[in-house]
Amino acid sequence: MNIIEIINKKRLKMCLSDEEIKYVIDEYMEGNIADYQMSSLLMAICINGMSDEEIFSLTKYMTLSGDRLDLSSLGNVVDKHSTGGVGDKTTMIIGPIVASCGVKVAKMSGRGLGHTGGTIDKLESIPGFTSELSEEEFIRQVNNVGFADVCQNNDLAPADKKIYALRDVTGTVESIPLIASSIMSKKIASGARKLVIDVKVGCGALVKNIEDATKLAELMIKIGKFNNIEVVCVLSNMDIPLGNNIGNALEVEEVIDILKNNKQGNLRDLCIELASLMVSLGLGIDHDEALNRVLENLSNGKAYDKFLEFVKAQKGDITKLPQASNKIEIRSDKEGYLNNIDALKLGELSMSLGAGRSNMKDKIDYTAGIILNKNIFDYVNIGDVLMTIYTNKDNYNIPDDIFDISNTKNNDIKLIYKVMR
Ligand code: URA
């Protein structure tokens, strides 16, 4: 077998065999296939796609490239994944809600890159919080508390890590087969048996339209079935940001507001739906019964207590959340209905304020970010504060078309497009 023949096969739209895909992954990991050869193959895959069998093989060999976590001793565990978006702090809310309903959540999360944040950075904005637990500590905490969230282990699906880094710099991220196999190889390696995936759709997400998001969800469900994992996908809106706060410590503040049951809105609504699906999967009860338990634990304080227990177990102190010293209010020069808030532009602004990184080596300012002072469909008067920005930087650029304000109200925005299983 040789890599040039394999690249040519894919260029000519032919299917690669299981052995050929094994060869590619093994030899790339051994350093016997060069980055430029792998990039060429990835581009051919982006253009010509892959059959289901090829995708199952790619997922299998990326999973087998590293360790596999065995969570079977934990019993009733449900995992959750989001394909990433602006202001997405759902894991920090859903984990405690679901755990308080008696379903364990053993979560591995990533750091942020580009305009989307990462849950680990958000959690690490809590002074003292550690995302580095040994496997034994992780399993013990899931058993005792019901929820743990640690930084993705480099030994799980290392082939995905190496290939993802290459995709990131070669224009080969946006391929549905590559995204599906990348996500599912990590989930299989991290021991998931039941999984709810929030597939974000819109300008602030990796997948921009519902057709592609549907294909991605169908594929992840198929990969799940092939590997004996029950997968439920929720297609949710990422044209507008989730909630009002963007930026690490600011997002933790909003998590606390939701868990204290002090705040309504799209973030709370999405978290309730995702948590209900997880509780329903985990306990084998119907959706309405799961929804009742979720709402009850939000209102009786059990979900918030679980959050405090989780943060304490990972050595965080939420009484010492850092605050930015510099805040600037941005006011409206128009009057009318706030019909759109551009998630992508807000994500990029938040990154330029210091809340994110454009390169994995950049340092994050945990206090930087944005609070939206108006919600979608609100009526705005000239001079009203639209958003407050928090930064320690002197140089940043605020685009003037983040907010779409006009005379007629557009009621056309949906939060959840569909649930697929
Ligand atoms: N998230 C992943 O883990 N992999 C991808 O390819 C895209 C998003």
Short mmCIF file of C-alpha atoms and ligand atoms in Angstrom, two decimals:
data_model
loop_
_atom_site.label_atom_id
_atom_site.label_comp_id
_atom_site.label_asym_id
_atom_site.label_seq_id
_atom_site.Cartn_x
_atom_site.Cartn_y
_atom_site.Cartn_z
CA MET A 1 0.00 0.00 0.00
CA ASN A 2 1.21 3.52 -0.55
CA ILE A 3 -0.17 6.95 0.27
CA ILE A 4 0.05 8.33 -3.28
CA GLU A 5 -2.20 5.54 -4.62
CA ILE A 6 -4.62 6.20 -1.75
CA ILE A 7 -4.71 9.96 -2.45
CA ASN A 8 -5.30 9.26 -6.16
CA LYS A 9 -8.13 6.85 -5.36
CA LYS A 10 -9.91 9.51 -3.31
CA ARG A 11 -9.23 12.15 -5.96
CA LEU A 12 -11.00 9.84 -8.46
CA LYS A 13 -14.00 9.53 -6.06
CA MET A 14 -13.30 5.87 -5.27
CA CYS A 15 -13.93 4.32 -1.85
CA LEU A 16 -11.01 3.47 0.41
CA SER A 17 -10.98 0.05 2.05
CA ASP A 18 -10.84 -0.53 5.80
CA GLU A 19 -7.17 -1.63 5.42
CA GLU A 20 -6.28 1.52 3.49
CA ILE A 21 -7.82 3.77 6.14
CA LYS A 22 -6.02 1.84 8.89
CA TYR A 23 -2.78 2.29 6.93
CA VAL A 24 -3.32 6.07 6.62
CA ILE A 25 -4.01 6.59 10.33
CA ASP A 26 -1.26 4.26 11.61
CA GLU A 27 1.41 5.56 9.24
CA TYR A 28 0.48 9.21 9.83
CA MET A 29 0.79 8.68 13.57
CA GLU A 30 4.16 6.94 13.04
CA GLY A 31 5.38 9.97 11.05
CA ASN A 32 5.67 7.92 7.81
CA ILE A 33 3.04 9.99 6.01
CA ALA A 34 3.95 13.69 5.74
CA ASP A 35 1.61 16.54 6.65
CA TYR A 36 1.48 17.66 3.00
CA GLN A 37 0.35 14.17 1.91
CA MET A 38 -2.26 14.00 4.65
CA SER A 39 -3.48 17.52 3.73
CA SER A 40 -3.89 16.43 0.13
CA LEU A 41 -5.95 13.40 1.18
CA LEU A 42 -8.06 15.52 3.56
CA MET A 43 -8.80 18.00 0.76
CA ALA A 44 -9.82 15.14 -1.56
CA ILE A 45 -12.16 13.92 1.22
CA CYS A 46 -13.59 17.44 1.65
CA ILE A 47 -14.37 17.62 -2.06
CA ASN A 48 -15.44 14.04 -2.81
CA GLY A 49 -16.87 12.92 0.55
CA MET A 50 -16.80 9.44 2.10
CA SER A 51 -19.16 6.46 2.17
CA ASP A 52 -20.67 5.36 5.50
CA GLU A 53 -18.27 2.37 5.58
CA GLU A 54 -15.26 4.67 5.09
CA ILE A 55 -16.53 6.97 7.86
CA PHE A 56 -17.00 4.00 10.25
CA SER A 57 -13.43 2.87 9.51
CA LEU A 58 -11.97 6.37 9.95
CA THR A 59 -13.80 6.75 13.28
CA LYS A 60 -12.63 3.29 14.41
CA TYR A 61 -8.93 3.85 13.66
CA MET A 62 -8.88 7.34 15.16
CA THR A 63 -10.46 5.87 18.31
CA LEU A 64 -7.95 3.00 18.35
CA SER A 65 -5.01 5.43 18.02
CA GLY A 66 -5.05 6.01 21.80
CA ASP A 67 -6.48 4.98 25.15
CA ARG A 68 -10.14 4.21 25.85
CA LEU A 69 -11.82 5.16 29.06
CA ASP A 70 -13.95 2.49 30.71
CA LEU A 71 -16.90 4.08 32.51
CA SER A 72 -18.85 0.83 32.92
CA SER A 73 -18.33 0.88 36.72
CA LEU A 74 -20.31 4.14 36.93
CA GLY A 75 -23.67 2.72 35.86
CA ASN A 76 -26.06 5.32 34.62
CA VAL A 77 -23.92 7.83 32.68
CA VAL A 78 -24.97 10.18 29.90
CA ASP A 79 -22.57 12.37 27.96
CA LYS A 80 -23.21 15.68 26.21
CA HIS A 81 -21.42 17.44 23.38
CA SER A 82 -21.83 20.76 21.60
CA THR A 83 -20.37 21.50 18.19
CA GLY A 84 -19.49 24.95 19.58
CA GLY A 85 -20.90 28.43 19.48
CA VAL A 86 -20.77 31.94 20.93
CA GLY A 87 -21.74 32.25 24.60
CA ASP A 88 -22.30 28.48 24.85
CA LYS A 89 -22.09 27.75 28.56
CA THR A 90 -24.64 24.93 28.53
CA THR A 91 -22.36 22.22 29.97
CA MET A 92 -21.85 24.16 33.23
CA ILE A 93 -25.64 24.42 33.63
CA ILE A 94 -26.75 21.03 32.33
CA GLY A 95 -24.14 18.92 34.16
CA PRO A 96 -25.40 19.95 37.63
CA ILE A 97 -29.09 19.78 36.65
CA VAL A 98 -28.76 16.27 35.22
CA ALA A 99 -26.61 15.04 38.13
CA SER A 100 -29.17 16.43 40.61
CA CYS A 101 -31.79 14.25 38.84
CA GLY A 102 -29.72 11.08 39.50
CA VAL A 103 -27.98 10.68 36.13
CA LYS A 104 -24.17 10.80 36.15
CA VAL A 105 -22.28 13.10 33.79
CA ALA A 106 -18.60 12.29 33.14
CA LYS A 107 -17.56 15.15 30.91
CA MET A 108 -14.38 15.99 29.08
CA SER A 109 -14.27 19.47 27.58
CA GLY A 110 -11.90 21.52 25.48
CA ARG A 111 -10.36 24.98 25.45
CA GLY A 112 -11.52 27.73 23.13
CA LEU A 113 -9.95 28.57 19.79
CA GLY A 114 -11.13 31.28 17.39
CA HIS A 115 -14.45 33.00 17.95
CA THR A 116 -15.95 30.22 20.11
CA GLY A 117 -15.03 29.76 23.76
CA GLY A 118 -14.22 26.49 25.52
CA THR A 119 -15.82 25.18 28.70
CA ILE A 120 -12.45 24.47 30.35
CA ASP A 121 -11.35 28.11 29.99
CA LYS A 122 -14.68 29.24 31.45
CA LEU A 123 -14.37 26.90 34.43
CA GLU A 124 -10.74 27.88 34.99
CA SER A 125 -11.83 31.53 35.37
CA ILE A 126 -13.10 30.38 38.79
CA PRO A 127 -10.11 30.89 41.13
CA GLY A 128 -8.58 27.58 42.22
CA PHE A 129 -10.62 25.43 39.81
CA THR A 130 -8.64 22.47 38.49
CA SER A 131 -9.50 20.71 35.25
CA GLU A 132 -6.66 18.21 35.66
CA LEU A 133 -7.87 15.14 37.56
CA SER A 134 -6.33 11.69 37.32
CA GLU A 135 -8.57 8.98 35.84
CA GLU A 136 -9.19 7.60 39.37
CA GLU A 137 -10.07 11.06 40.75
CA PHE A 138 -12.36 11.72 37.78
CA ILE A 139 -14.27 8.46 38.23
CA ARG A 140 -14.42 8.92 42.02
CA GLN A 141 -15.89 12.42 41.62
CA VAL A 142 -18.50 11.26 39.09
CA ASN A 143 -19.47 8.51 41.56
CA ASN A 144 -19.62 10.81 44.59
CA VAL A 145 -20.89 14.09 43.12
CA GLY A 146 -22.56 12.88 39.92
CA PHE A 147 -20.69 15.37 37.71
CA ALA A 148 -17.05 16.06 36.84
CA ASP A 149 -15.63 18.09 33.96
CA VAL A 150 -11.97 17.71 33.05
CA CYS A 151 -9.70 18.82 30.23
CA GLN A 152 -9.74 16.46 27.30
CA ASN A 153 -7.04 13.86 27.77
CA ASN A 154 -4.33 13.95 25.08
CA ASP A 155 -4.16 10.16 25.10
CA LEU A 156 -7.77 9.81 23.87
CA ALA A 157 -8.01 9.69 20.04
CA PRO A 158 -4.59 11.35 19.47
CA ALA A 159 -4.97 10.78 15.71
CA ASP A 160 -7.96 13.13 15.75
CA LYS A 161 -5.92 15.73 17.63
CA LYS A 162 -3.08 15.56 15.09
CA ILE A 163 -5.43 15.57 12.09
CA TYR A 164 -7.62 18.35 13.53
CA ALA A 165 -4.58 20.61 13.98
CA LEU A 166 -3.72 20.02 10.31
CA ARG A 167 -7.32 20.59 9.15
CA ASP A 168 -7.37 23.86 11.04
CA VAL A 169 -4.56 25.29 8.90
CA THR A 170 -5.37 23.67 5.54
CA GLY A 171 -8.99 24.72 4.97
CA THR A 172 -10.29 21.20 5.62
CA VAL A 173 -12.37 21.67 8.78
CA GLU A 174 -15.72 22.05 7.05
CA SER A 175 -16.31 18.48 5.85
CA ILE A 176 -19.28 16.63 7.33
CA PRO A 177 -17.60 13.16 7.29
CA LEU A 178 -14.47 14.61 8.92
CA ILE A 179 -16.43 16.53 11.58
CA ALA A 180 -18.64 13.51 12.39
CA SER A 181 -15.72 11.07 12.70
CA SER A 182 -13.68 13.58 14.71
CA ILE A 183 -16.42 14.16 17.29
CA MET A 184 -17.51 10.53 17.53
CA SER A 185 -13.96 9.09 17.81
CA LYS A 186 -13.40 11.26 20.92
CA LYS A 187 -16.79 10.34 22.37
CA ILE A 188 -16.25 6.59 21.82
CA ALA A 189 -12.75 6.82 23.33
CA SER A 190 -14.09 8.69 26.36
CA GLY A 191 -16.46 5.86 27.17
CA ALA A 192 -19.85 7.34 26.14
CA ARG A 193 -22.77 4.88 25.82
CA LYS A 194 -25.58 7.45 25.74
CA LEU A 195 -25.00 10.86 24.23
CA VAL A 196 -26.90 14.08 23.56
CA ILE A 197 -25.27 16.29 20.92
CA ASP A 198 -26.17 19.96 20.49
CA VAL A 199 -25.55 20.61 16.79
CA LYS A 200 -25.24 24.36 16.42
CA VAL A 201 -26.52 25.91 13.21
CA GLY A 202 -25.95 29.47 11.99
CA CYS A 203 -23.43 32.23 11.36
CA GLY A 204 -21.67 31.73 14.73
CA ALA A 205 -21.33 27.94 14.25
CA LEU A 206 -19.20 25.57 12.23
CA VAL A 207 -22.28 24.42 10.29
CA LYS A 208 -24.13 27.32 8.68
CA ASN A 209 -27.38 25.76 7.42
CA ILE A 210 -30.03 23.26 8.52
CA GLU A 211 -29.45 20.88 5.57
CA ASP A 212 -25.77 20.36 6.49
CA ALA A 213 -26.60 20.16 10.20
CA THR A 214 -29.19 17.46 9.45
CA LYS A 215 -26.61 15.46 7.45
CA LEU A 216 -24.08 15.82 10.28
CA ALA A 217 -26.64 14.70 12.88
CA GLU A 218 -27.75 11.70 10.75
CA LEU A 219 -24.15 10.65 10.35
CA MET A 220 -23.31 10.91 14.06
CA ILE A 221 -26.46 8.92 14.91
CA LYS A 222 -25.38 6.22 12.40
CA ILE A 223 -21.82 6.11 13.80
CA GLY A 224 -23.39 5.83 17.26
CA LYS A 225 -25.60 2.88 16.22
CA PHE A 226 -22.62 1.14 14.60
CA ASN A 227 -20.76 1.46 17.92
CA ASN A 228 -23.70 0.64 20.19
CA ILE A 229 -24.06 4.22 21.45
CA GLU A 230 -27.49 5.81 21.73
CA VAL A 231 -27.20 9.31 20.20
CA VAL A 232 -29.81 12.08 20.27
CA CYS A 233 -29.06 15.28 18.32
CA VAL A 234 -30.65 18.67 18.90
CA LEU A 235 -30.25 21.21 16.08
CA SER A 236 -30.18 24.63 17.72
CA ASN A 237 -29.82 28.23 16.58
CA MET A 238 -26.38 29.89 16.56
CA ASP A 239 -27.24 32.92 14.43
CA ILE A 240 -27.72 34.77 17.70
CA PRO A 241 -25.62 34.19 20.84
CA LEU A 242 -26.83 32.00 23.72
CA GLY A 243 -27.76 34.10 26.72
CA ASN A 244 -26.44 37.60 27.43
CA ASN A 245 -22.87 37.07 28.63
CA ILE A 246 -19.86 36.24 26.45
CA GLY A 247 -16.41 35.79 27.98
CA ASN A 248 -15.16 33.40 30.61
CA ALA A 249 -15.88 34.75 34.13
CA LEU A 250 -18.90 36.68 32.76
CA GLU A 251 -20.37 33.41 31.49
CA VAL A 252 -19.88 31.75 34.89
CA GLU A 253 -21.92 34.62 36.41
CA GLU A 254 -24.74 33.89 33.97
CA VAL A 255 -24.55 30.15 34.76
CA ILE A 256 -25.07 31.01 38.43
CA ASP A 257 -28.09 33.21 37.60
CA ILE A 258 -29.72 30.41 35.59
CA LEU A 259 -29.02 27.74 38.23
CA LYS A 260 -30.41 30.02 40.94
CA ASN A 261 -33.53 30.17 38.77
CA ASN A 262 -33.20 33.95 38.49
CA LYS A 263 -33.15 34.25 34.72
CA GLN A 264 -35.35 33.36 31.73
CA GLY A 265 -34.47 33.34 28.02
CA ASN A 266 -33.00 31.27 25.20
CA LEU A 267 -30.07 29.91 27.24
CA ARG A 268 -32.34 28.57 29.98
CA ASP A 269 -34.81 27.14 27.43
CA LEU A 270 -32.10 25.27 25.53
CA CYS A 271 -30.52 23.93 28.74
CA ILE A 272 -33.90 22.65 29.93
CA GLU A 273 -34.44 20.79 26.65
CA LEU A 274 -30.93 19.27 26.57
CA ALA A 275 -31.09 18.30 30.25
CA SER A 276 -34.55 16.72 29.83
CA LEU A 277 -33.28 14.61 26.92
CA MET A 278 -30.29 13.48 29.00
CA VAL A 279 -32.43 12.61 32.04
CA SER A 280 -34.92 10.79 29.82
CA LEU A 281 -32.09 8.76 28.19
CA GLY A 282 -30.34 8.09 31.49
CA LEU A 283 -33.36 7.02 33.53
CA GLY A 284 -35.35 5.49 30.66
CA ILE A 285 -38.35 7.72 31.43
CA ASP A 286 -40.47 9.70 28.98
CA HIS A 287 -39.59 13.26 28.03
CA ASP A 288 -42.39 14.98 30.00
CA GLU A 289 -41.52 13.16 33.21
CA ALA A 290 -37.84 14.10 32.71
CA LEU A 291 -38.81 17.72 32.02
CA ASN A 292 -40.80 17.88 35.28
CA ARG A 293 -37.81 16.62 37.26
CA VAL A 294 -35.50 19.15 35.59
CA LEU A 295 -37.86 22.08 36.30
CA GLU A 296 -38.38 20.91 39.89
CA ASN A 297 -34.64 20.76 40.61
CA LEU A 298 -34.10 24.20 39.09
CA SER A 299 -36.79 25.70 41.31
CA ASN A 300 -36.02 23.83 44.57
CA GLY A 301 -32.30 24.76 44.45
CA LYS A 302 -30.99 21.20 44.06
CA ALA A 303 -29.40 21.97 40.67
CA TYR A 304 -27.58 25.02 42.11
CA ASP A 305 -26.44 23.06 45.17
CA LYS A 306 -25.04 20.41 42.80
CA PHE A 307 -23.12 23.12 40.92
CA LEU A 308 -21.58 24.34 44.21
CA GLU A 309 -20.65 20.75 45.14
CA PHE A 310 -19.06 20.20 41.70
CA VAL A 311 -17.02 23.44 41.82
CA LYS A 312 -15.86 22.69 45.38
CA ALA A 313 -14.85 19.12 44.44
CA GLN A 314 -12.62 20.60 41.70
CA LYS A 315 -11.21 23.12 44.19
CA GLY A 316 -12.85 26.27 42.76
CA ASP A 317 -14.08 29.24 44.81
CA ILE A 318 -16.95 31.07 43.15
CA THR A 319 -16.97 33.79 45.82
CA LYS A 320 -13.76 35.07 44.24
CA LEU A 321 -14.79 35.35 40.57
CA PRO A 322 -12.54 37.98 38.93
CA GLN A 323 -14.03 41.25 37.64
CA ALA A 324 -12.70 43.51 34.85
CA SER A 325 -11.65 46.96 35.94
CA ASN A 326 -12.56 48.66 32.68
CA LYS A 327 -16.12 48.68 31.33
CA ILE A 328 -17.55 50.62 28.41
CA GLU A 329 -21.22 51.01 27.53
CA ILE A 330 -22.18 50.92 23.85
CA ARG A 331 -25.38 52.86 23.12
CA SER A 332 -27.83 52.71 20.25
CA ASP A 333 -27.99 55.49 17.69
CA LYS A 334 -31.21 54.00 16.25
CA GLU A 335 -34.74 53.33 17.43
CA GLY A 336 -36.78 50.21 16.65
CA TYR A 337 -36.98 46.47 17.20
CA LEU A 338 -33.79 44.51 17.78
CA ASN A 339 -34.29 41.91 15.06
CA ASN A 340 -30.87 40.30 15.00
CA ILE A 341 -27.66 40.10 17.04
CA ASP A 342 -24.78 38.70 14.99
CA ALA A 343 -23.23 35.86 16.98
CA LEU A 344 -20.12 35.59 14.83
CA LYS A 345 -19.28 39.30 15.08
CA LEU A 346 -19.81 39.23 18.86
CA GLY A 347 -17.58 36.14 19.17
CA GLU A 348 -14.84 37.88 17.20
CA LEU A 349 -15.20 41.07 19.23
CA SER A 350 -15.03 39.11 22.49
CA MET A 351 -11.84 37.44 21.27
CA SER A 352 -10.29 40.82 20.41
CA LEU A 353 -11.17 42.11 23.90
CA GLY A 354 -8.95 39.34 25.35
CA ALA A 355 -11.55 36.64 26.13
CA GLY A 356 -10.34 34.16 23.49
CA ARG A 357 -7.28 33.04 21.59
CA SER A 358 -6.43 33.06 17.90
CA ASN A 359 -3.58 30.68 18.61
CA MET A 360 -3.35 27.91 21.23
CA LYS A 361 -0.40 29.70 22.92
CA ASP A 362 -2.30 33.00 23.52
CA LYS A 363 -3.10 33.90 27.12
CA ILE A 364 -6.72 34.56 28.04
CA ASP A 365 -8.00 37.49 30.10
CA TYR A 366 -10.70 35.74 32.17
CA THR A 367 -12.41 39.04 32.99
CA ALA A 368 -12.79 40.24 29.38
CA GLY A 369 -15.99 39.94 27.36
CA ILE A 370 -19.40 41.36 26.63
CA ILE A 371 -22.77 41.61 28.37
CA LEU A 372 -25.73 42.16 26.07
CA ASN A 373 -28.06 44.64 27.76
CA LYS A 374 -30.85 44.06 25.23
CA ASN A 375 -32.46 40.85 24.08
CA ILE A 376 -33.61 39.86 20.64
CA PHE A 377 -37.00 41.49 19.72
CA ASP A 378 -36.68 44.16 22.46
CA TYR A 379 -37.73 47.68 21.49
CA VAL A 380 -34.68 49.96 21.59
CA ASN A 381 -34.65 53.75 21.98
CA ILE A 382 -31.86 56.06 20.85
CA GLY A 383 -29.31 56.23 23.67
CA ASP A 384 -30.25 52.85 25.23
CA VAL A 385 -27.28 50.69 26.23
CA LEU A 386 -27.06 47.77 23.77
CA MET A 387 -24.04 46.09 25.32
CA THR A 388 -21.33 46.61 27.90
CA ILE A 389 -17.82 45.58 27.02
CA TYR A 390 -15.21 44.53 29.56
CA THR A 391 -11.56 44.69 28.61
CA ASN A 392 -8.07 45.53 29.77
CA LYS A 393 -6.96 46.25 26.19
CA ASP A 394 -6.65 49.65 24.53
CA ASN A 395 -6.99 48.44 20.94
CA TYR A 396 -10.12 46.73 19.71
CA ASN A 397 -12.53 47.29 16.89
CA ILE A 398 -16.31 47.32 17.44
CA PRO A 399 -18.12 46.50 14.17
CA ASP A 400 -21.10 48.80 13.61
CA ASP A 401 -23.39 46.07 12.23
CA ILE A 402 -23.64 43.68 15.20
CA PHE A 403 -27.21 44.79 15.98
CA ASP A 404 -29.97 44.86 13.37
CA ILE A 405 -32.54 47.43 14.51
CA SER A 406 -35.57 48.22 12.34
CA ASN A 407 -39.15 49.50 12.47
CA THR A 408 -40.88 46.17 11.93
CA LYS A 409 -40.57 43.27 14.30
CA ASN A 410 -39.19 40.01 12.90
CA ASN A 411 -40.59 37.12 14.95
CA ASP A 412 -38.96 34.57 12.76
CA ILE A 413 -36.17 33.24 14.96
CA LYS A 414 -36.39 29.68 16.28
CA LEU A 415 -34.27 28.36 19.16
CA ILE A 416 -34.54 24.63 18.42
CA TYR A 417 -35.01 23.46 14.83
CA LYS A 418 -35.43 19.75 15.51
CA VAL A 419 -34.53 16.77 17.67
CA MET A 420 -33.20 13.69 15.84
CA ARG A 421 -32.50 10.17 17.08
N1 URA B 1 -15.36 19.61 16.72
C1 URA B 1 -14.59 18.52 16.67
O1 URA B 1 -14.31 17.91 17.69
N2 URA B 1 -14.13 18.12 15.48
C2 URA B 1 -14.42 18.75 14.33
O2 URA B 1 -13.98 18.33 13.27
C3 URA B 1 -15.22 19.89 14.39
C4 URA B 1 -15.69 20.31 15.61
#
